[in-house]
mmCIF file of C-alpha atoms in Angstrom:
data_model
loop_
_atom_site.group_PDB
_atom_site.id
_atom_site.type_symbol
_atom_site.label_atom_id
_atom_site.label_comp_id
_atom_site.label_asym_id
_atom_site.label_seq_id
_atom_site.Cartn_x
_atom_site.Cartn_y
_atom_site.Cartn_z
ATOM 1 C CA VAL A 363 116.018 69.573 130.440
ATOM 2 C CA ALA A 364 118.009 71.245 127.660
ATOM 3 C CA LEU A 365 120.832 68.731 128.036
ATOM 4 C CA ALA A 366 118.362 65.853 127.700
ATOM 5 C CA GLU A 367 116.872 67.498 124.610
ATOM 6 C CA LEU A 368 120.387 67.749 123.142
ATOM 7 C CA GLY A 369 120.855 63.997 123.567
ATOM 8 C CA VAL A 370 122.926 63.859 126.730
ATOM 9 C CA ALA A 371 122.516 60.437 128.333
ATOM 10 C CA GLU A 372 124.554 60.757 131.549
ATOM 11 C CA LEU A 373 124.883 63.564 134.037
ATOM 12 C CA ALA A 374 127.100 64.030 137.080
ATOM 13 C CA VAL A 375 125.765 66.648 139.491
ATOM 14 C CA THR A 376 128.423 68.160 141.708
ATOM 15 C CA ALA A 377 127.349 69.971 144.857
ATOM 16 C CA ARG A 378 128.418 70.454 148.462
ATOM 17 C CA SER A 379 125.905 67.865 149.646
ATOM 18 C CA ALA A 380 123.606 65.190 148.264
ATOM 19 C CA ASP A 381 120.640 67.112 149.678
ATOM 20 C CA ARG A 382 121.508 70.160 147.565
ATOM 21 C CA ALA A 383 121.837 67.980 144.454
ATOM 22 C CA ALA A 384 118.653 65.950 145.022
ATOM 23 C CA PRO A 385 116.172 68.200 143.159
ATOM 24 C CA LEU A 386 118.401 68.404 140.087
ATOM 25 C CA LEU A 387 119.078 64.673 140.154
ATOM 26 C CA ALA A 388 115.342 63.971 140.332
ATOM 27 C CA LEU A 389 114.655 66.280 137.386
ATOM 28 C CA ALA A 390 117.436 64.705 135.347
ATOM 29 C CA ARG A 391 116.039 61.228 135.988
ATOM 30 C CA ARG A 392 112.522 62.357 135.013
ATOM 31 C CA CYS A 393 114.066 63.520 131.730
ATOM 32 C CA GLY A 394 115.510 60.054 131.149
ATOM 33 C CA LEU A 395 119.121 60.797 132.075
ATOM 34 C CA ARG A 396 121.326 58.521 134.136
ATOM 35 C CA ALA A 397 122.304 60.918 136.907
ATOM 36 C CA GLU A 398 124.699 60.587 139.803
ATOM 37 C CA PHE A 399 125.848 62.801 142.649
ATOM 38 C CA VAL A 400 129.536 63.692 142.987
ATOM 39 C CA GLU A 401 130.580 65.613 146.090
ATOM 40 C CA LEU A 402 132.120 68.990 145.260
ATOM 41 C CA GLY A 403 135.907 68.693 145.377
ATOM 42 C CA ARG A 404 136.028 65.092 144.189
ATOM 43 C CA SER A 405 137.138 64.334 140.675
ATOM 44 C CA ILE A 406 134.269 64.088 138.218
ATOM 45 C CA GLY A 407 136.342 61.853 135.973
ATOM 46 C CA ARG A 408 136.332 62.157 132.217
ATOM 47 C CA VAL A 409 133.364 64.169 130.989
ATOM 48 C CA ASP A 410 132.561 65.890 127.700
ATOM 49 C CA ALA A 411 131.377 69.162 129.226
ATOM 50 C CA VAL A 412 130.962 71.019 132.511
ATOM 51 C CA VAL A 413 128.237 73.546 133.244
ATOM 52 C CA SER A 414 129.348 75.510 136.283
ATOM 53 C CA THR A 415 127.179 77.754 138.441
ATOM 54 C CA ILE A 416 129.680 77.788 141.296
ATOM 55 C CA PRO A 417 130.278 81.264 142.758
ATOM 56 C CA ALA A 418 133.718 82.574 141.807
ATOM 57 C CA ALA A 419 134.994 82.579 145.388
ATOM 58 C CA ALA A 420 133.981 78.947 145.877
ATOM 59 C CA ALA A 421 135.314 77.831 142.482
ATOM 60 C CA ALA A 422 138.851 78.858 143.411
ATOM 61 C CA GLY A 423 139.180 75.857 145.692
ATOM 62 C CA HIS A 424 137.854 73.361 143.150
ATOM 63 C CA THR A 425 139.610 74.139 139.881
ATOM 64 C CA ALA A 426 141.747 70.979 140.050
ATOM 65 C CA ALA A 427 138.660 68.767 140.216
ATOM 66 C CA LEU A 428 136.680 70.597 137.522
ATOM 67 C CA ALA A 429 139.188 71.993 135.015
ATOM 68 C CA GLY A 430 140.450 70.018 132.063
ATOM 69 C CA THR A 431 137.121 69.310 130.423
ATOM 70 C CA PRO A 432 136.886 69.840 126.655
ATOM 71 C CA LEU A 433 134.036 72.335 127.063
ATOM 72 C CA LEU A 434 133.167 74.558 130.022
ATOM 73 C CA LEU A 435 130.079 76.738 130.247
ATOM 74 C CA ASP A 436 130.844 78.965 133.211
ATOM 75 C CA ALA A 437 127.408 80.463 133.864
ATOM 76 C CA LEU A 438 128.785 83.352 135.910
ATOM 77 C CA TYR A 439 129.392 86.633 134.147
ATOM 78 C CA ASP A 440 130.453 88.862 137.010
ATOM 79 C CA PRO A 441 133.175 88.754 138.149
ATOM 80 C CA TRP A 442 134.921 87.567 135.022
ATOM 81 C CA PRO A 443 136.937 85.544 134.610
ATOM 82 C CA THR A 444 136.167 83.142 137.401
ATOM 83 C CA PRO A 445 139.086 81.028 138.643
ATOM 84 C CA LEU A 446 137.649 78.025 136.785
ATOM 85 C CA ALA A 447 137.606 79.645 133.323
ATOM 86 C CA PRO A 448 141.367 80.241 132.880
ATOM 87 C CA ALA A 449 142.181 76.933 134.606
ATOM 88 C CA ASP A 450 140.098 75.077 132.025
ATOM 89 C CA ALA A 451 141.451 77.132 129.117
ATOM 90 C CA ASN A 452 145.053 76.550 130.264
ATOM 91 C CA ALA A 453 144.322 72.811 130.322
ATOM 92 C CA GLY A 454 143.216 72.978 126.666
ATOM 93 C CA GLY A 455 139.458 73.368 127.144
ATOM 94 C CA ARG A 456 137.091 75.721 125.356
ATOM 95 C CA VAL A 457 135.291 78.162 127.644
ATOM 96 C CA ALA A 458 131.890 79.768 127.078
ATOM 97 C CA ARG A 459 131.176 82.526 129.535
ATOM 98 C CA GLY A 460 127.913 83.243 131.281
ATOM 99 C CA LEU A 461 127.492 86.564 129.510
ATOM 100 C CA GLN A 462 126.891 84.651 126.266
ATOM 101 C CA MET A 463 124.194 82.610 128.010
ATOM 102 C CA LEU A 464 122.619 85.759 129.470
ATOM 103 C CA ARG A 465 122.464 87.373 126.003
ATOM 104 C CA ASN A 466 120.711 84.317 124.572
ATOM 105 C CA GLN A 467 118.214 84.291 127.428
ATOM 106 C CA GLY A 468 117.252 87.878 126.517
#
C-alpha cells in the first residue's frame, strides 16, 4: 500500500511459491499496481528497489538473484548484516536496514 502511495506502478513479488505470493499480489492489484510473481532464486531483472523480508539463512542462497539493485530495504534487523545487505552494497547499491524501519514504526 505504501509503495502504491509513493507512486510505484509495477511490483515483482518474489517468493518460494505462487501460493505464498498470491495474497500480496492481490493486494498490490487492488492498489492499482501491475504485479507479477517471480519464483525465489530467479532473476528479478532490472528494478529500482528491493524490499526484502527473507530470513537471513534463506537469503544466503539468493544473493546473486537479488543483489545489485540501486536501493535495498532489508527489513531484518537481527542478525545484522544479512547476507543480502553486503552483497548489494558491494555491487554499488544503497542499503537501508530493518532497524531503521523498526524505529520509524515506533
